[in-house]
PDB file of C-alpha atoms in Angstrom:
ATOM      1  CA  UNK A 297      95.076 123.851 229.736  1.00 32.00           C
ATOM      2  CA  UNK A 298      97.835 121.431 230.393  1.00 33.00           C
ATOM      3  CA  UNK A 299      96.137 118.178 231.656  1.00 38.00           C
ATOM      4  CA  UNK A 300      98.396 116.245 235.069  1.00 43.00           C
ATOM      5  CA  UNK A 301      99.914 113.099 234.316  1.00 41.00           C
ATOM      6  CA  UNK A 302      96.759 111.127 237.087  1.00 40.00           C
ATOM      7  CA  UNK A 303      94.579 113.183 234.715  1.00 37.00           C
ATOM      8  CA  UNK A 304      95.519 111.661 231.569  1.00 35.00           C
ATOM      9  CA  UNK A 305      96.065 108.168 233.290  1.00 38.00           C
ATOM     10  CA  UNK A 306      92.653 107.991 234.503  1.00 36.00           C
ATOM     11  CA  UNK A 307      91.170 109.136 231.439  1.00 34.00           C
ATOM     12  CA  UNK A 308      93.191 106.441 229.240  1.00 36.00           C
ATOM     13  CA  UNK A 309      93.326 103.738 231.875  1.00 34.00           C
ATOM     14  CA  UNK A 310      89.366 102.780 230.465  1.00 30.00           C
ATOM     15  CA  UNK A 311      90.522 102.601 227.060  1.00 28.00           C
ATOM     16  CA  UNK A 312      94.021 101.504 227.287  1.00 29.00           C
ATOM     17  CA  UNK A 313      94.571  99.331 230.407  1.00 31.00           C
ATOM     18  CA  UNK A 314      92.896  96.347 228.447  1.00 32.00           C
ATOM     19  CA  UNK A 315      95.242  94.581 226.789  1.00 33.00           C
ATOM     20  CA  UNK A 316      93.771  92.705 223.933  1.00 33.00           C
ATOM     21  CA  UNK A 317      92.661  96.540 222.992  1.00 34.00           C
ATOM     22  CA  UNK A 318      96.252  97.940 223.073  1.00 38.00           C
ATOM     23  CA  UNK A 319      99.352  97.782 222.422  1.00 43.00           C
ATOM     24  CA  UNK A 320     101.145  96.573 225.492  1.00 50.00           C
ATOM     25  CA  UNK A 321     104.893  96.999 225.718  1.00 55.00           C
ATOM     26  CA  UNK A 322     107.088  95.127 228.017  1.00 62.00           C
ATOM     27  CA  UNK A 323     105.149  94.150 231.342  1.00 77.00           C
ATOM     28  CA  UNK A 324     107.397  92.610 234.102  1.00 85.00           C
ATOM     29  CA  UNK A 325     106.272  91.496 237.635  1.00 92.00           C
ATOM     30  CA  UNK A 326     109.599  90.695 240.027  1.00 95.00           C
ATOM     31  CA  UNK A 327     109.915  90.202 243.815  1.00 97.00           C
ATOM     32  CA  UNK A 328     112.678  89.729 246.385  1.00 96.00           C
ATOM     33  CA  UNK A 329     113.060  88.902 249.698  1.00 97.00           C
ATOM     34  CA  UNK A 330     114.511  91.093 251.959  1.00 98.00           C
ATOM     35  CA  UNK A 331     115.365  90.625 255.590  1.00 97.00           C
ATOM     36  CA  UNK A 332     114.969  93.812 256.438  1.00 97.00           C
ATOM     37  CA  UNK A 333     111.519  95.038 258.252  1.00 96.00           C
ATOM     38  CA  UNK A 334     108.941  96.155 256.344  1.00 98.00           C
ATOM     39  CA  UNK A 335     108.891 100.174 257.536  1.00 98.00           C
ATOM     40  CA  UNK A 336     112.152 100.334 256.529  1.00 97.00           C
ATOM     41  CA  UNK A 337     111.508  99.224 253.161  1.00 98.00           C
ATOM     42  CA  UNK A 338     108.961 101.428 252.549  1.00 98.00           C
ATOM     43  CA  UNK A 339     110.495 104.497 253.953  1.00 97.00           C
ATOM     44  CA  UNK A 340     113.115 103.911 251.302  1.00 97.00           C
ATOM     45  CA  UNK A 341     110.816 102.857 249.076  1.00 97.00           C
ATOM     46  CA  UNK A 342     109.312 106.627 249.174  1.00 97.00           C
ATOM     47  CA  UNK A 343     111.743 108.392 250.397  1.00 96.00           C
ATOM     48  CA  UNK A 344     112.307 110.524 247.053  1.00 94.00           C
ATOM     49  CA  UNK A 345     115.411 112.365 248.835  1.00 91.00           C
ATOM     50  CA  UNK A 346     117.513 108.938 249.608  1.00 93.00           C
ATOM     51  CA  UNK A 347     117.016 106.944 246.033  1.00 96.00           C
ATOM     52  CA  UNK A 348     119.855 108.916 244.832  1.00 97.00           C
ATOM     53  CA  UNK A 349     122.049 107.289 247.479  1.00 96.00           C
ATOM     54  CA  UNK A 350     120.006 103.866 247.322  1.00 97.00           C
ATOM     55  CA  UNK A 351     119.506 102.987 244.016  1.00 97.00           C
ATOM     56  CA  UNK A 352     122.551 102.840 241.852  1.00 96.00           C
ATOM     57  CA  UNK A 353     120.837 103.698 238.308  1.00 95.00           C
ATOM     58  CA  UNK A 354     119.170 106.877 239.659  1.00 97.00           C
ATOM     59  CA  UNK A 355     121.165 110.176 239.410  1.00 97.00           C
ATOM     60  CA  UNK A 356     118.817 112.680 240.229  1.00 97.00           C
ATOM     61  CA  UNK A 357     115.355 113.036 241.732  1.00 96.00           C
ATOM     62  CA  UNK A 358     113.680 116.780 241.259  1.00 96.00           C
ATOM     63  CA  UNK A 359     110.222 117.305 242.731  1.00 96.00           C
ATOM     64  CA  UNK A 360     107.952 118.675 240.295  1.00 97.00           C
ATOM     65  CA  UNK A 361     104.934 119.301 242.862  1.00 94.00           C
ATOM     66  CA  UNK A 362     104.454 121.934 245.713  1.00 87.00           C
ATOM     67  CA  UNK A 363     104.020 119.388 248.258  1.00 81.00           C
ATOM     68  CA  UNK A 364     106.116 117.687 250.793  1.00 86.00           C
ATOM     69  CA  UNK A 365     105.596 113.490 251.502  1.00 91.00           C
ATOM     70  CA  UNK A 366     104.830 111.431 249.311  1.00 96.00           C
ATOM     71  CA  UNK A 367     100.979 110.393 248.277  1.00 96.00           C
ATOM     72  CA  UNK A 368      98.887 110.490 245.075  1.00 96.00           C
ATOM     73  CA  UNK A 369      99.574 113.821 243.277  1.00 95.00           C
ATOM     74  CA  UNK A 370     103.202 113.314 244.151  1.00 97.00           C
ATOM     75  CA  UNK A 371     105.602 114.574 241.011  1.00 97.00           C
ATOM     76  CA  UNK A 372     109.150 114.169 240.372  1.00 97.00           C
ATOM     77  CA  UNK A 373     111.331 114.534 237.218  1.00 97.00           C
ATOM     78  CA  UNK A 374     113.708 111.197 237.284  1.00 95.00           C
ATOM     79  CA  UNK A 375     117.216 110.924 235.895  1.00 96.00           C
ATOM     80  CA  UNK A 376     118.701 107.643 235.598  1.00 92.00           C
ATOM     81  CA  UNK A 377     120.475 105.228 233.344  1.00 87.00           C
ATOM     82  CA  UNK A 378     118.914 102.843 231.403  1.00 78.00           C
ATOM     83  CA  UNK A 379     119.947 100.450 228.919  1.00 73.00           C
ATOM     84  CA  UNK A 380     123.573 102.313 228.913  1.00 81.00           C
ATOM     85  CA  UNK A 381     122.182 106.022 228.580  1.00 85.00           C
ATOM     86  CA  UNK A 382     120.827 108.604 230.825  1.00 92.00           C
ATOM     87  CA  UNK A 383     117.180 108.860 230.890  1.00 88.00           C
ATOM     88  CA  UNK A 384     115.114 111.700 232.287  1.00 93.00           C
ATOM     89  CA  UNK A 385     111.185 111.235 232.695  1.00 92.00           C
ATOM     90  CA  UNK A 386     108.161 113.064 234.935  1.00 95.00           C
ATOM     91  CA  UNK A 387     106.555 110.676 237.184  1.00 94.00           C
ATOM     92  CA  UNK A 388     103.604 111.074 239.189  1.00 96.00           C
ATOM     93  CA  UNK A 389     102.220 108.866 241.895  1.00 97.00           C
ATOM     94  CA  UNK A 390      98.653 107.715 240.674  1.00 97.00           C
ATOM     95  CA  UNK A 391      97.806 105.313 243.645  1.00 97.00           C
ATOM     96  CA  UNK A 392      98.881 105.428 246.789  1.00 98.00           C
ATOM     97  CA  UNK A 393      98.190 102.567 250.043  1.00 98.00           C
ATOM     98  CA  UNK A 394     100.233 103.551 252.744  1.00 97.00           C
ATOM     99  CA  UNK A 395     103.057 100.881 253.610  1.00 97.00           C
ATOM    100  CA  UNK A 396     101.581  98.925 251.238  1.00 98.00           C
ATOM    101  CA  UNK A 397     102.092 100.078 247.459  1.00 98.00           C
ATOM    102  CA  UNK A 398     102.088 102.834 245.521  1.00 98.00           C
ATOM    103  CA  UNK A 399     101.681 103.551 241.357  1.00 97.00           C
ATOM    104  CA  UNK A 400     102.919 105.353 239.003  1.00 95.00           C
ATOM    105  CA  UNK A 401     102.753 106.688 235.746  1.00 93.00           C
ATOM    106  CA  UNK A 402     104.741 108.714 233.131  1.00 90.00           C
ATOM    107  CA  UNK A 403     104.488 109.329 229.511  1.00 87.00           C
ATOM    108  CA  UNK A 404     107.453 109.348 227.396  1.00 75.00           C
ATOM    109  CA  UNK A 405     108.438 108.668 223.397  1.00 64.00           C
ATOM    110  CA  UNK A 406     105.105 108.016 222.256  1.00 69.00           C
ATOM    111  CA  UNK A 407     104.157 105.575 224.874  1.00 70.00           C
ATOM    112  CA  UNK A 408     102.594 105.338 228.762  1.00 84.00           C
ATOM    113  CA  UNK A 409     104.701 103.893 231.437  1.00 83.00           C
ATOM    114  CA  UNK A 410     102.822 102.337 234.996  1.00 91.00           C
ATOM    115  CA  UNK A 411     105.113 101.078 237.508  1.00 93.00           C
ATOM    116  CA  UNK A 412     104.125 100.006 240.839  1.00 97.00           C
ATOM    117  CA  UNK A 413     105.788  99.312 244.081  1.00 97.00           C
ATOM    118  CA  UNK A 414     104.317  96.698 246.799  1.00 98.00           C
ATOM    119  CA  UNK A 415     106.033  95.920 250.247  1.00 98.00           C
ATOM    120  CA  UNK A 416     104.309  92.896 251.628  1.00 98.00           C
ATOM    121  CA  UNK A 417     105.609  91.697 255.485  1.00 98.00           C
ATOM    122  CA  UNK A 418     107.041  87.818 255.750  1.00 97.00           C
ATOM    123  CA  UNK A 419     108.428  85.650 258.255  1.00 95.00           C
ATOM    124  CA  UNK A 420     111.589  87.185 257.813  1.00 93.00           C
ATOM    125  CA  UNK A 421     111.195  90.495 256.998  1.00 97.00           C
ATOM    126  CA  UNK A 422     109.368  91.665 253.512  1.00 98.00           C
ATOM    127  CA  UNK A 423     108.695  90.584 249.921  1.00 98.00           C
ATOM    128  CA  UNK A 424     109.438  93.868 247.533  1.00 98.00           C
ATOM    129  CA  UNK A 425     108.200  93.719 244.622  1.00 97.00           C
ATOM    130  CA  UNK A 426     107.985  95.904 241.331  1.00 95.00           C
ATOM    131  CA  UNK A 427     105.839  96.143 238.161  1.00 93.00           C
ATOM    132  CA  UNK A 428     106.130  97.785 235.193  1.00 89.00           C
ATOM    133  CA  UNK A 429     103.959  97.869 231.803  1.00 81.00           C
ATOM    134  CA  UNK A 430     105.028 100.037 229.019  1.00 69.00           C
ATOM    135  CA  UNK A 431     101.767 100.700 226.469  1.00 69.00           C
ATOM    136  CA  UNK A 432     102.866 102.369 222.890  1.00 61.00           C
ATOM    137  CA  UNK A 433     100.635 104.801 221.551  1.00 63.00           C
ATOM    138  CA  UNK A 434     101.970 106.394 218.630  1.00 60.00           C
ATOM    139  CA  UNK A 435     102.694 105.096 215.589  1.00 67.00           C
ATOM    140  CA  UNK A 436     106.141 105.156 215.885  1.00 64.00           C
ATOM    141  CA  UNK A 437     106.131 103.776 219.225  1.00 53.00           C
ATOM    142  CA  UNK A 438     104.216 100.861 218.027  1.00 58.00           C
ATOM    143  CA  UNK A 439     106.656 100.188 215.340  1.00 58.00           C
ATOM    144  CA  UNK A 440     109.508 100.123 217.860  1.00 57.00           C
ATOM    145  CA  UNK A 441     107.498  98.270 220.042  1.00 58.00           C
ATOM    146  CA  UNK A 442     106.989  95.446 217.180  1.00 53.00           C
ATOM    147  CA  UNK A 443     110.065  95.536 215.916  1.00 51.00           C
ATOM    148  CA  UNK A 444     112.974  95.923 218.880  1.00 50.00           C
ATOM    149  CA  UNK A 445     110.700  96.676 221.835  1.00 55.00           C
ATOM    150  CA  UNK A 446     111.003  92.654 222.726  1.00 60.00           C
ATOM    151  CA  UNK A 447     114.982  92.775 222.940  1.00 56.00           C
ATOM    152  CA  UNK A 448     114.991  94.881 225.684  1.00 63.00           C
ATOM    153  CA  UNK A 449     112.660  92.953 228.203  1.00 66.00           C
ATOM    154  CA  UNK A 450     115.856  90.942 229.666  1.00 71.00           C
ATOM    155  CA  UNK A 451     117.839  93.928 229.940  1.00 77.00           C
ATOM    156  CA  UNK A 452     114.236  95.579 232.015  1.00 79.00           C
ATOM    157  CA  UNK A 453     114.445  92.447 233.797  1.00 87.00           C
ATOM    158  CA  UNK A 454     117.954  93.433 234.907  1.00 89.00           C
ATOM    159  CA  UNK A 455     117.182  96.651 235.342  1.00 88.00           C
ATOM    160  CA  UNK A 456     114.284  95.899 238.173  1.00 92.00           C
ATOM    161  CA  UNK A 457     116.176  93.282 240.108  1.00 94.00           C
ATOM    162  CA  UNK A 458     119.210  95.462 240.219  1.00 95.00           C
ATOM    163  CA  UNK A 459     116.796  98.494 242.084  1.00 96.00           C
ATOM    164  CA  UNK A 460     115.130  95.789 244.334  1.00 97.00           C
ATOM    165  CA  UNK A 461     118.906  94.744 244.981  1.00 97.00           C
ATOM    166  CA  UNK A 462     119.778  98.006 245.764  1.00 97.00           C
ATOM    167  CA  UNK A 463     116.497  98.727 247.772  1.00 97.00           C
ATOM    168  CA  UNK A 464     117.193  96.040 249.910  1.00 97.00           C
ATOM    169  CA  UNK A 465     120.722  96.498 250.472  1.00 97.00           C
ATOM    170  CA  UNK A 466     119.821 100.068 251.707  1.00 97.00           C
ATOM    171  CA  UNK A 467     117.025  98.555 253.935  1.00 97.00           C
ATOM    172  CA  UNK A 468     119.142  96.159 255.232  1.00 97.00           C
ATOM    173  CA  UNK A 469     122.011  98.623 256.044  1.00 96.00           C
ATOM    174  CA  UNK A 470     119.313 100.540 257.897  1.00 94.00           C
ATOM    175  CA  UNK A 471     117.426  98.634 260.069  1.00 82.00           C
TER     176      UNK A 471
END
């Protein structure tokens, strides 16, 4: 029996989420302001149908899952481009806080991916901001991760503040 993605994330979040115990990847924390009110940034935010439109790097969104909204349980297969090629990974939301934040998590290559998404209100309008850890598990993963997987946190870095760019741009646009 095929075990969900929340499955397997809650089963190796005890044993992996520490960090001296792993082997953590790339983990980036980044923010931006947006004048744009906070609603709208988080209907965007998980609006699966409009980050096609919204975020420039994303070039298709497929919902894996029977449901409709967007909540824990929530599965989509991602397309975008990354680093210069096109990239296609399952996602499934593994925390959910209504017009708050929302997690994620995906497995890929060896390793686990957790993102998470946070819209938090301010004087002028909202403070966006987006995580990500990577955490190699294989052996090969590991290797890359030692090796090269260091080279490519600036280009993650650019990758993150180019979607909150485009996040807000599409926020501000809408409100």
């Amino acid at each position: 029996m095929r075990q969900s993605n929340s499955a397997r994330a809650a089963a190796g979040d005890a044993a992996t989420f520490d960090h001296a115990q792993s082997c953590a990847m790339a983990s980036l924390d980044m923010s931006q302001e947006i004048a744009a009110d906070p609603e709208t940034v988080w209907s965007i935010a998980v609006d699966m149908d409009s980050w096609v439109d919204a975020i420039e790097a994303i070039e298709a969104v497929e919902r894996l899952d029977d449901g409709e909204g967007f909540g824990p349980g929530t599965t989509w297969r991602e397309t975008r481009t990354m680093f210069g090629k096109t990239a296609t990974e399952d996602m499934e939301v593994t925390e959910y806080e209504e017009g708050v934040r929302y997690a994620t998590f995906a497995e890929s290559h060896g390793s686990k991916y957790f993102s998470e998404i946070r819209v938090d209100p301010t004087d002028g309008g909202c403070r966006l901001t987006m995580g990500f850890r990577g955490e190699a598990q294989s052996t090969t993963a590991k290797i890359m991760d030692a090796t090269v997987g260091r080279l490519f946190v600036g280009s993650m870095r650019k990758a993150i503040a180019k979607d909150l760019a485009d996040i807000g741009a599409a926020a501000v646009a809408a409100d």
